[in-house]
Amino acid sequence: MGQIEWAMWANEQALASGLILIAGGIVATAGQFTQWYLGTYSIAAGVLVCLLEYPRGRRAKGSTMERCGQKYMTRAVKALGPLTRNYYIRAFLHLGLSVPAGFLLATILGTACLAIASGIYLLAAVRGEQWTPIEPKPKERPQVGGTIKQPPSNPPPRPPAEARKKPGEEEPVVGVPTGGPQENPMPVTDEVV
Amino acid sequence: MGNWVVTHWFSVLFLAAWLGLNVFLFVHAFLLFEKADKYYYTRQILGSALAWARASARCLNFNSMLILLPVCRNLLSFLRGTCSFCRRTLRKQLDHNLTFHKLVAYMICFHTAIHIIAHLFNFERYSRSRQATDGCLASILSNLSHQEKEGGSWLNPIQSPNMTVEYVTFTSIAGLTGVIITIALVLMVTSAMEFIRRSYFEVFWYTHHIFIIYFIGLGIHGIGGMVRGQTEESIDESHPHECAEFFEKWGDPDSHCKRPQFEGLPAESWKWILTPSILYIFERILRFYRSRQKVVITKVVMYPSKVLELQMNKRGFSMEVGQYIFVNCPSISYLEWHPFTLTSAPEEDFFSIHIRAAGDWTENLIRAFEQQHSPVPRIEVDGPFGTVSEDVFQYEVAMLVGAGIGVTPFASILKSIWYKFRNADHSLKTQKNFDKATDILTGLKQKTSFGRPMWDNEFSTIATNHPKSVVGVFLCGPQTLAKSLRKCCQRYSSLNPRKVQFYFNKESF
């Protein structure tokens, strides 16, 4: 489990918890349940959590899929600097936000889920993870045909460093990595049925 | 459009049947609890929320029953095997098992939401009517005693006005199991989000096993009998339609209406989930048994760019093109099984997989084999699974597009074509190649091109060379590529149905 970035899962869990808090809060407020003011609180807390968690952070390794339309929120979240970058702060924030909602049955599920998200964020923080924004890259116009270059002049095997310069390295289909070009077990002619 | 209907009619029918059953079960349960006399008094306190909760519960039971079935892959393979006389399109639906599993999961989430919201209202209404002092029917019903000497015939689970709904939730079996299994459901769903599943497979795999908690909790959820209706005898004696209005006189000995007696609904979830649970347990035992069978690794090849090829043998293993296996390496992880497409052809005397380093498990595996210990790490194999990619052979002309490690299923197909050609399989026709020179890379007559293909060129060339053929385009690669290929297929298919037609097959290998 060494490469897992727990913050990514914590983010999904927190986003789900935010939605659950909002839903529970709406039910309690609309139904005018006992202590329904906790429901109103829950809606507010849920909205805050959702806004904070919607922009997905950049993964340390590999590329990250952005959520639809997240770049506006990314700017806002990034502006808060260390408050949002540091996962310890997020973990305690979520834990704190979840407590009042725990006193109302309608929102208790949101509390439990947010508390779990807080725990996962704590784990992420302990492992030194940080929230980094996904910056938009300048759009490259894909050149049609631009990647087609001259074929390599020497046959395989070609060492990896060189192969990176030449696109379209071919993996031999039958597992013989050494030797010259593909050795066919029988001669191939073009007179066929 | 016509082509889509022909290939997908079974999916559409199946999904329509599933949705139809959901709607039917929901409406049937809803009407029962909304109209039946048995629940007349219960409805006096709870209103329609009772029916909403019970109807969604019925759908939850139905979908929880279904959700285990698509992941019994050995059972599905067995069905596919016995169904070999069935049309290919029918068998292909079995490959969409995971899609169906996800759909059922979403339906479970949807009904869970309805169920919980309805029960929140139920609890609130029970609480209010317990605290009500206005002597209305609801409060009289709520005060029906929990005392054993009066037959224990209570209606309202909230026993005293001081009891909070939170207390009742966490001290009743139904409430406690409900909270636990919902948390389990949320955890399963968040760890199964595509982004998490693809990037951190282990988180998904291990967390998803809390479905065990979900099923056990679901089974015992209804044991407490908190949903109560009037007993048969009580209805015969004092029918609600006659006696409800005289509720003030229920305590009078000379009144012809006695106090109504109630009983709890017995738990029924276990009846729905028992059979699939047994099937699934059997499936896991079968997987374990199959995995114990010895796998002999005959050849290990390390390629540049961290790709490992394993050639193996296993007694009784037989495969077809396009199938995949699950692989486990106990020295790396006892519990993890990862799927890999078979890259060998059925005609070869071994089966092989190509593994690219793409995460913890694959990197550890490649490292373990790189170190060239003797003996090599033990491998366990389950499979093969998946429908044969016969479709490729059904088209006059097939265009196979594989991206990255997505070339693996096509490797198997191409090798199989080669063997068929070698064994002079007359069903296979190959075209004369006009260029006599062999390609330096592959030694084949077909020249290897470099760089990203210009799809427009490729499609128009094929359309020109095969003006009257049906061309099947097969993809194993990213979604963006699927979009551009689909567009090209539409653009280059002739309007005249007897001229060239491109059919895009979005296979999930």
XYZ file of C-alpha atoms in Angstrom:
702
model
C 0.000 0.000 0.000
C 3.087 2.144 -0.243
C 2.071 4.358 -3.091
C -1.420 5.160 -2.002
C -2.217 8.809 -1.573
C -4.788 8.607 1.167
C -5.780 12.207 0.620
C -7.433 11.265 -2.653
C -9.761 8.839 -0.960
C -10.286 11.205 1.969
C -11.327 13.813 -0.557
C -13.988 11.545 -2.091
C -15.211 10.537 1.345
C -15.371 14.143 2.545
C -17.248 15.238 -0.567
C -19.779 12.439 -0.066
C -20.091 13.391 3.621
C -20.746 16.995 2.677
C -23.578 15.922 0.421
C -25.002 13.660 3.113
C -24.849 16.501 5.635
C -26.701 18.789 3.238
C -29.358 16.155 2.556
C -29.872 15.358 6.237
C -29.998 19.049 7.060
C -32.624 19.723 4.422
C -34.790 16.873 5.709
C -34.548 18.077 9.293
C -35.203 21.716 8.420
C -38.020 21.066 5.974
C -39.653 18.557 8.299
C -39.225 20.968 11.208
C -37.890 18.180 13.358
C -36.996 18.699 16.992
C -33.816 20.770 17.175
C -34.105 21.519 13.498
C -31.683 24.434 13.844
C -28.973 21.786 13.914
C -30.266 20.856 10.485
C -29.650 24.381 9.251
C -26.167 24.250 10.673
C -25.656 20.963 8.905
C -26.617 22.456 5.548
C -24.125 25.269 6.053
C -21.378 22.897 7.176
C -22.116 20.583 4.277
C -21.886 23.403 1.761
C -18.581 24.537 3.229
C -17.167 21.014 3.105
C -18.323 20.513 -0.475
C -16.824 23.801 -1.637
C -13.540 22.991 0.063
C -13.364 19.438 -1.206
C -14.682 19.884 -4.731
C -11.371 20.887 -6.326
C -9.332 17.737 -6.424
C -5.683 18.102 -5.500
C -2.921 17.066 -7.850
C -1.573 13.576 -7.417
C 2.108 13.288 -6.592
C 2.600 10.625 -9.242
C 0.884 10.547 -12.570
C -1.795 12.752 -14.004
C -4.945 13.752 -12.199
C -8.457 13.921 -13.585
C -10.018 17.244 -12.746
C -13.590 17.402 -11.639
C -15.855 19.199 -14.042
C -15.526 22.972 -13.691
C -13.234 22.856 -10.703
C -10.773 25.501 -11.827
C -12.706 28.382 -10.288
C -12.810 26.676 -6.925
C -9.153 25.698 -7.264
C -8.223 29.372 -7.351
C -10.270 30.121 -4.256
C -8.950 27.153 -2.313
C -5.390 27.905 -3.363
C -5.748 31.485 -2.138
C -6.257 30.246 1.417
C -2.696 29.003 1.360
C -1.518 26.820 4.234
C -5.035 26.550 5.677
C -6.048 24.355 2.806
C -2.676 22.968 1.848
C -2.060 21.329 5.159
C -4.027 18.165 5.776
C -3.730 18.315 9.557
C -5.761 21.505 9.484
C -8.301 19.881 7.183
C -8.558 16.819 9.395
C -9.295 18.872 12.499
C -11.585 21.215 10.624
C -13.698 18.316 9.414
C -13.741 16.742 12.845
C -14.851 20.015 14.364
C -17.509 20.623 11.729
C -18.933 17.160 12.176
C -19.494 17.339 15.935
C -22.577 19.595 16.170
C -24.360 17.600 13.493
C -23.920 14.522 15.640
C -26.661 15.674 17.981
C -29.417 15.346 15.436
C -30.470 11.987 14.103
C -31.032 13.271 10.585
C -27.446 14.418 10.277
C -25.693 11.808 12.341
C -24.791 9.836 9.263
C -23.054 12.898 7.866
C -21.142 13.222 11.125
C -19.953 9.636 11.004
C -18.884 9.852 7.363
C -17.138 13.198 7.852
C -15.373 11.893 10.943
C -14.080 8.956 8.910
C -12.907 11.368 6.205
C -11.170 13.360 8.906
C -9.405 10.208 10.064
C -8.206 9.415 6.557
C -6.968 13.001 6.156
C -5.062 12.607 9.408
C -3.426 9.501 8.001
C -2.568 11.427 4.844
C -1.104 14.283 6.878
C 1.014 11.922 8.960
C 2.428 10.511 5.720
C 3.412 13.989 4.639
C 0.878 14.530 1.864
C -0.126 18.034 0.834
C -2.808 19.592 -1.283
C -1.398 21.011 -4.491
C -3.647 22.659 -7.035
C -4.041 21.282 -10.537
C -2.682 24.022 -12.731
C -4.056 24.278 -16.238
C -1.411 23.567 -18.854
C -1.266 25.680 -22.021
C -3.307 23.858 -24.619
C -1.126 22.370 -27.349
C -2.842 22.164 -30.685
C -2.331 18.572 -31.710
C -0.440 18.646 -34.973
C -2.095 16.191 -37.244
C 0.659 14.105 -38.692
C 3.249 15.954 -36.648
C 4.244 12.890 -34.717
C 5.048 10.877 -37.816
C 8.792 10.771 -38.149
C 11.346 8.687 -39.926
C 11.428 5.023 -38.919
C 14.459 3.919 -36.931
C 17.400 2.878 -39.029
C 18.594 0.050 -36.861
C 16.653 -3.071 -35.987
C 15.577 -4.031 -32.447
C 16.634 -4.534 -29.724
C 17.194 -0.867 -29.193
C 18.235 0.269 -25.702
C 15.510 2.123 -23.761
C 17.173 5.569 -23.751
C 17.251 5.670 -27.506
C 13.834 4.190 -27.828
C 12.390 7.178 -25.993
C 13.599 9.475 -28.721
C 11.932 7.408 -31.369
C 8.191 7.133 -31.042
C 6.495 3.902 -31.868
C 8.779 1.354 -30.303
C 7.446 -2.026 -31.197
C 7.196 -4.887 -28.746
C 8.050 -8.158 -30.378
C 4.913 -10.179 -30.436
C 6.532 -13.563 -29.882
C 8.732 -13.254 -26.844
C 12.191 -13.150 -28.309
C 13.882 -9.933 -27.182
C 17.319 -10.675 -28.540
C 18.515 -10.932 -32.063
C 17.682 -9.030 -35.190
C 14.308 -8.293 -36.650
C 11.368 -10.575 -35.984
C 12.356 -14.089 -36.895
C 9.435 -15.874 -38.426
C 9.347 -19.602 -37.768
C 8.226 -20.079 -41.336
C 8.846 -17.942 -44.386
C 6.137 -15.482 -45.243
C 5.214 -15.228 -48.864
C 2.545 -13.193 -50.446
C 0.981 -15.862 -52.552
C -2.014 -16.790 -50.498
C -5.549 -18.062 -50.889
C -28.794 3.311 -34.977
C -29.982 0.070 -36.481
C -26.666 -1.517 -35.774
C -26.826 -0.365 -32.160
C -30.225 -1.941 -31.675
C -29.120 -5.232 -33.205
C -26.094 -5.526 -30.939
C -27.704 -4.184 -27.819
C -31.279 -5.437 -27.877
C -30.630 -7.899 -25.091
C -29.076 -5.272 -22.809
C -32.003 -2.972 -23.353
C -34.496 -5.746 -22.644
C -32.629 -6.871 -19.549
C -32.353 -3.384 -18.114
C -35.997 -2.672 -18.886
C -36.965 -5.866 -17.062
C -34.818 -4.945 -14.072
C -36.209 -1.411 -13.872
C -39.697 -2.752 -14.372
C -39.313 -5.178 -11.499
C -37.998 -2.407 -9.281
C -40.973 -0.215 -10.089
C -43.405 -3.083 -9.598
C -41.972 -4.106 -6.223
C -41.920 -0.504 -5.067
C -45.474 0.244 -6.083
C -46.790 -3.069 -4.749
C -45.226 -2.585 -1.331
C -46.233 1.071 -1.295
C -49.879 0.287 -1.950
C -49.855 -2.492 0.610
C -48.646 -0.283 3.409
C -50.638 2.709 2.320
C -53.968 0.983 1.980
C -54.063 -2.192 4.027
C -56.214 -2.264 7.143
C -53.451 -3.980 9.045
C -51.487 -0.756 9.092
C -54.373 1.598 9.581
C -53.366 2.549 13.098
C -49.702 2.666 12.212
C -50.542 5.160 9.503
C -52.375 7.313 12.040
C -49.060 8.071 13.582
C -46.711 7.808 10.642
C -48.664 8.868 7.607
C -47.254 7.985 4.218
C -43.712 7.797 5.476
C -44.417 4.204 6.487
C -45.231 3.194 2.923
C -42.210 5.025 1.502
C -39.915 3.296 3.952
C -41.347 -0.157 3.322
C -41.438 0.207 -0.447
C -37.824 1.305 -0.602
C -36.954 -1.521 1.792
C -38.483 -4.023 -0.599
C -36.395 -2.607 -3.455
C -33.317 -2.655 -1.255
C -33.875 -6.321 -0.541
C -34.341 -7.042 -4.246
C -31.223 -5.170 -5.306
C -29.093 -6.527 -2.489
C -30.061 -9.955 -3.736
C -29.010 -9.084 -7.266
C -25.765 -7.317 -6.510
C -23.791 -10.402 -5.572
C -24.683 -12.314 -8.706
C -22.739 -10.377 -11.366
C -19.507 -10.771 -9.423
C -19.700 -14.562 -9.319
C -17.454 -14.830 -12.330
C -17.012 -18.572 -12.170
C -20.776 -18.997 -12.115
C -21.057 -16.679 -15.093
C -18.399 -18.612 -16.977
C -20.312 -21.767 -16.280
C -23.497 -20.172 -17.606
C -21.648 -19.016 -20.678
C -20.277 -22.478 -21.249
C -23.586 -24.253 -20.909
C -25.165 -21.602 -23.032
C -22.868 -22.203 -25.987
C -25.834 -22.723 -28.239
C -27.078 -19.283 -27.310
C -26.475 -16.440 -29.640
C -23.226 -14.646 -29.232
C -24.913 -11.382 -28.370
C -26.573 -13.047 -25.411
C -23.311 -14.400 -24.115
C -21.647 -11.041 -24.549
C -24.041 -9.538 -22.058
C -22.378 -11.629 -19.402
C -19.316 -9.499 -19.988
C -21.165 -6.434 -18.895
C -21.515 -7.929 -15.448
C -19.549 -5.175 -13.778
C -21.663 -2.488 -15.422
C -24.763 -4.166 -14.056
C -23.139 -4.500 -10.629
C -22.558 -0.740 -10.598
C -26.090 0.036 -11.756
C -27.526 -2.112 -8.993
C -25.197 -0.380 -6.525
C -26.478 3.028 -7.599
C -30.034 1.803 -7.209
C -29.192 0.576 -3.705
C -27.793 4.022 -2.860
C -30.922 5.684 -4.248
C -33.282 3.500 -2.260
C -31.123 3.806 0.845
C -31.603 7.559 0.647
C -35.397 7.201 0.353
C -35.483 4.619 3.131
C -33.448 6.702 5.554
C -35.378 9.909 4.876
C -38.679 8.081 5.320
C -37.517 6.551 8.589
C -36.297 9.924 9.840
C -39.842 11.167 9.407
C -41.173 7.995 11.031
C -39.024 8.429 14.100
C -39.845 12.079 14.370
C -43.558 11.358 14.170
C -43.326 8.552 16.715
C -41.456 10.913 19.015
C -44.006 13.674 18.605
C -46.986 11.466 19.161
C -45.360 10.003 22.261
C -44.894 13.490 23.626
C -48.347 14.691 22.582
C -50.722 15.337 25.408
C -53.818 16.270 23.445
C -55.381 12.832 23.715
C -55.649 12.361 19.991
C -55.730 8.924 18.416
C -52.043 9.061 17.669
C -51.093 9.727 21.257
C -53.435 7.053 22.592
C -51.880 4.569 20.228
C -48.428 5.636 21.282
C -49.249 5.093 24.885
C -50.205 1.503 24.323
C -48.098 -0.196 26.821
C -44.913 -2.086 26.427
C -45.784 -4.027 29.563
C -45.771 -7.752 29.141
C -48.929 -8.243 31.151
C -50.961 -6.346 28.600
C -49.781 -8.656 25.893
C -46.755 -6.507 25.033
C -48.910 -5.138 22.298
C -47.330 -1.812 21.665
C -47.196 0.240 18.545
C -44.780 3.049 19.237
C -41.211 1.855 19.822
C -40.468 5.012 21.771
C -41.360 3.896 25.252
C -41.348 7.135 27.177
C -41.654 10.818 26.371
C -38.112 11.416 27.555
C -36.551 8.984 25.161
C -34.858 10.731 22.293
C -34.906 9.380 18.779
C -31.130 9.126 18.896
C -31.358 6.880 21.924
C -33.909 4.612 20.264
C -31.810 4.460 17.104
C -28.697 3.316 18.845
C -30.353 0.935 21.269
C -32.490 -0.900 18.781
C -31.155 -3.566 16.474
C -32.751 -1.972 13.444
C -31.374 1.477 14.173
C -27.870 0.379 15.037
C -27.504 -2.037 12.129
C -29.017 0.597 9.845
C -26.385 3.160 10.735
C -23.564 0.644 10.487
C -24.536 -0.752 7.118
C -25.121 2.707 5.683
C -21.653 3.786 6.728
C -20.319 0.589 5.159
C -22.211 1.417 1.958
C -20.805 4.956 1.830
C -17.255 3.692 2.351
C -17.692 1.085 -0.367
C -19.004 3.656 -2.817
C -16.356 6.300 -2.173
C -13.502 3.830 -2.483
C -15.030 2.439 -5.663
C -15.107 5.756 -7.493
C -13.382 5.281 -10.822
C -10.551 7.644 -9.963
C -9.710 5.810 -6.756
C -10.210 2.369 -8.249
C -7.877 2.994 -11.151
C -5.202 4.828 -9.213
C -5.181 2.932 -5.917
C -6.660 -0.457 -6.604
C -5.799 -1.899 -3.188
C -7.854 0.732 -1.348
C -10.847 -0.259 -3.438
C -10.250 -3.985 -3.165
C -9.819 -4.194 0.590
C -12.476 -1.621 1.475
C -14.979 -3.311 -0.765
C -14.820 -6.394 1.415
C -16.873 -4.594 4.042
C -19.794 -5.799 1.965
C -19.644 -8.693 4.441
C -20.645 -6.268 7.189
C -23.343 -4.887 4.897
C -24.906 -8.269 4.273
C -24.754 -9.495 7.840
C -26.194 -6.184 9.050
C -28.924 -6.330 6.425
C -29.855 -9.824 7.481
C -30.367 -8.887 11.109
C -31.737 -5.397 10.413
C -35.397 -6.419 10.676
C -35.172 -8.798 13.616
C -36.566 -6.358 16.179
C -39.957 -6.198 14.496
C -40.227 -2.449 14.824
C -42.682 -2.130 11.969
C -45.926 -3.091 13.567
C -49.361 -3.869 12.266
C -52.582 -4.978 13.864
C -52.948 -8.711 14.429
C -55.503 -10.733 12.506
C -57.570 -11.498 15.578
C -57.604 -7.918 16.624
C -58.829 -6.859 13.191
C -61.603 -9.463 13.355
C -62.613 -8.312 16.804
C -62.304 -4.606 16.443
C -61.900 -3.552 12.839
C -60.211 -0.162 12.533
C -62.884 1.192 10.211
C -65.451 0.680 12.938
C -63.387 1.298 16.011
C -60.969 4.017 15.137
C -63.369 6.824 15.870
C -64.264 5.420 19.252
C -60.720 5.349 20.490
C -61.634 7.191 23.662
C -63.778 4.268 24.681
C -61.234 1.507 24.133
C -60.544 1.201 27.821
C -64.246 0.770 28.678
C -65.218 -2.806 29.442
C -68.653 -2.422 27.871
C -67.431 -0.913 24.611
C -67.643 -3.249 21.634
C -64.209 -2.046 20.547
C -61.238 -3.371 22.368
C -57.757 -1.981 22.330
C -56.024 -3.035 19.125
C -53.283 -5.594 19.438
C -50.146 -5.286 17.389
C -47.401 -7.544 16.215
C -44.100 -6.811 14.551
C -43.307 -7.706 10.975
C -40.810 -10.529 10.911
C -37.455 -9.933 9.291
C -37.577 -10.729 5.602
C -34.263 -9.500 4.233
C -32.546 -12.752 4.991
C -34.925 -14.574 2.671
C -33.803 -12.410 -0.223
C -30.075 -12.502 0.394
C -29.625 -16.077 1.579
C -29.317 -17.752 -1.816
C -26.968 -15.209 -3.427
C -24.824 -15.237 -0.292
C -24.500 -19.000 -0.502
C -23.719 -18.774 -4.213
C -21.085 -16.155 -3.542
C -19.491 -18.169 -0.742
C -19.403 -21.103 -3.111
C -17.842 -18.872 -5.776
C -15.063 -17.793 -3.403
C -14.410 -21.399 -2.414
C -14.258 -22.323 -6.076
C -11.844 -19.478 -6.798
C -9.678 -20.642 -3.937
C -9.745 -24.243 -5.165
C -8.910 -23.229 -8.728
C -6.113 -21.045 -7.505
C -4.491 -23.907 -5.588
C -3.877 -25.743 -8.803
C -0.283 -25.614 -9.739
C 0.902 -23.013 -12.191
C 4.247 -23.710 -13.806
C 6.088 -20.689 -15.105
C 7.901 -21.768 -18.227
C 9.437 -18.477 -19.309
C 9.988 -15.027 -17.871
C 10.848 -12.140 -20.203
C 11.716 -8.652 -19.029
C 11.153 -5.937 -21.610
C 12.350 -2.356 -21.518
C 9.816 0.166 -20.167
C 9.171 -2.182 -17.243
C 6.985 -4.733 -18.933
C 7.128 -8.306 -17.743
C 5.970 -11.279 -19.761
C 5.136 -14.504 -17.974
C 4.589 -17.685 -19.928
C 2.849 -20.335 -17.892
C 1.217 -23.703 -17.932
C -1.618 -25.042 -15.866
C -3.304 -28.382 -16.101
C -6.666 -28.249 -17.759
C -6.315 -24.622 -18.780
C -7.837 -23.741 -22.101
C -8.375 -20.274 -23.416
C -9.803 -18.338 -26.322
C -8.709 -15.057 -27.867
C -9.549 -11.934 -25.933
C -10.026 -13.607 -22.559
C -8.412 -12.562 -19.319
C -7.210 -14.182 -16.107
C -6.870 -13.099 -12.522
C -3.414 -13.438 -11.030
C -2.361 -13.636 -7.408
C 1.171 -13.729 -6.034
C 1.104 -14.861 -2.395
C 4.607 -13.634 -1.687
C 3.501 -10.100 -2.549
C -0.044 -10.141 -1.225
C -2.229 -13.022 -0.101
C -5.518 -11.359 -0.844
C -5.067 -9.384 -4.014
C -6.153 -10.691 -7.385
C -5.432 -8.572 -10.420
C -6.860 -9.067 -13.925
C -4.669 -9.361 -17.015
C -5.577 -10.005 -20.625
C -4.057 -13.117 -22.123
C -1.574 -12.257 -24.826
C -0.920 -15.753 -26.086
C -2.905 -17.488 -28.785
C -4.990 -20.572 -27.999
C -2.883 -22.524 -30.481
C 0.248 -22.138 -28.370
C 1.196 -24.673 -25.745
C 1.474 -22.094 -22.994
C -0.515 -19.059 -21.929
C 1.092 -15.704 -21.330
C 0.392 -12.301 -19.879
C 2.243 -9.013 -20.234
C 2.351 -6.956 -17.064
C 3.215 -3.264 -17.023
C 4.350 -1.539 -13.821
C 1.360 0.586 -12.915
C 1.035 0.507 -9.146
C 2.219 -1.136 -5.956
C 1.400 -4.711 -6.749
C 2.681 -4.731 -10.325
C 5.895 -2.956 -9.366
C 6.540 -5.439 -6.572
C 5.862 -8.328 -8.918
C 8.261 -7.032 -11.541
C 10.897 -6.417 -8.910
C 10.449 -9.933 -7.526
C 11.004 -11.452 -10.946
C 13.866 -9.109 -11.790
C 15.817 -10.389 -8.843
C 15.894 -13.799 -10.473
C 15.675 -15.803 -7.290
C 15.428 -19.464 -7.710
C 12.774 -20.686 -7.393
C 10.657 -17.960 -9.004
C 7.789 -16.545 -6.928
C 4.710 -18.741 -6.949
C 1.798 -17.526 -9.037
C -1.846 -18.467 -8.716
C -4.211 -18.114 -11.617
C -7.999 -18.003 -11.849
C -9.750 -18.020 -15.156
C -9.972 -17.564 -18.030
C -12.922 -15.205 -18.072
C -14.545 -13.090 -20.719
C -16.278 -13.737 -24.005
C -14.296 -14.959 -26.889
C -13.572 -12.119 -29.273
C -15.063 -13.998 -32.172
C -16.497 -10.736 -33.401
C -13.148 -9.879 -34.864
C -13.377 -12.882 -37.133
C -16.953 -12.122 -38.109
C -16.098 -9.020 -40.066
C -14.767 -9.039 -43.595
C -12.276 -6.413 -42.599
C -11.237 -5.732 -39.010
C -9.393 -2.692 -37.777
C -7.827 -3.288 -34.371
C -6.744 -0.234 -32.403
C -4.794 -0.805 -29.229
C -3.180 1.897 -27.136
C -0.365 1.205 -24.719
C -0.952 -1.937 -22.739
C -4.240 -2.078 -24.640
C -2.456 -3.914 -27.422
C -2.582 -7.066 -25.303
C -5.910 -8.474 -26.496
C -4.934 -7.791 -30.076
C -1.627 -9.536 -29.588
C -3.608 -12.630 -28.792
C -5.870 -12.159 -31.807
C -3.053 -11.480 -34.225
C -1.069 -14.444 -33.029
C -4.131 -16.603 -33.416
C -4.627 -15.344 -36.954
C -1.013 -16.167 -37.673
C -1.413 -19.693 -36.370
C -4.626 -20.173 -38.304
C -2.837 -19.008 -41.409
C 0.039 -21.323 -40.681
C -2.274 -24.263 -40.234
C -3.878 -23.331 -43.561
C -7.219 -22.504 -42.038
C -9.265 -21.799 -45.110
C -11.763 -19.658 -43.274
C -9.040 -17.062 -43.088
C -8.394 -14.923 -46.112
C -5.403 -12.674 -46.335
C -4.725 -10.086 -48.906
C -1.916 -10.005 -51.377
C 0.710 -7.625 -50.268
C 2.180 -5.691 -53.107
C 5.339 -4.563 -51.446
C 7.942 -7.282 -51.736
C 10.355 -5.806 -49.233
C 10.053 -6.926 -45.618
C 9.766 -4.435 -42.841
C 12.961 -4.131 -40.835
C 11.178 -4.017 -37.542
C 8.852 -6.928 -37.639
C 10.168 -8.894 -40.555
C 6.673 -8.852 -41.959
C 5.612 -7.630 -45.341
C 3.400 -4.964 -43.794
C 5.432 -1.876 -43.194
C 5.424 -0.462 -39.695
C 4.427 3.199 -39.528
C 5.654 5.489 -36.803
C 3.848 8.177 -34.892
C 0.225 8.725 -34.059
C -1.989 7.603 -36.911
C -3.930 10.168 -38.864
C -7.292 8.519 -38.517
C -8.831 10.333 -41.424
C -6.152 8.974 -43.717
C -6.436 5.471 -42.348
C -10.201 5.376 -42.630
C -10.312 6.848 -46.105
C -7.643 4.426 -47.312
C -9.574 1.469 -45.988
C -12.813 2.840 -47.398
C -11.170 3.177 -50.812
C -9.591 -0.265 -50.724
C -12.710 -2.050 -49.535
C -15.575 -0.126 -51.050
C -18.177 -2.794 -50.470
C -17.068 -4.305 -47.167
C -18.263 -4.218 -43.626
C -15.380 -3.083 -41.465
C -15.310 -3.800 -37.749
C -13.325 -1.286 -35.725
C -12.182 -2.608 -32.350
C -10.612 -0.499 -29.654
C -8.797 -1.296 -26.451
C -7.677 2.067 -25.170
C -8.668 5.405 -23.684
C -12.051 7.071 -23.970
C -10.781 10.028 -25.983
C -9.567 7.635 -28.639
C -12.971 5.928 -28.586
C -14.613 9.259 -29.318
C -12.443 10.070 -32.316
C -12.771 6.569 -33.726
C -16.521 6.599 -33.353
C -16.663 9.906 -35.209
C -14.507 8.545 -37.985
C -16.693 5.467 -38.253
C -19.743 7.630 -38.721
C -18.009 9.944 -41.138
C -16.570 7.304 -43.410
C -19.496 4.901 -43.446
C -21.279 5.258 -46.705
C -24.901 6.305 -46.737
C -25.540 3.465 -49.116
C -25.854 0.362 -46.912
C -24.314 -1.800 -49.602
C -21.147 0.225 -49.713
C -18.476 0.418 -47.072
C -19.759 0.438 -43.475
C -17.662 0.958 -40.377
C -19.001 -0.538 -37.159
C -17.380 0.653 -33.980
C -17.120 -1.991 -31.272
C -16.448 -0.613 -27.883
C -15.293 -3.862 -26.394
C -14.289 -3.991 -22.799
C -11.650 -6.636 -22.887
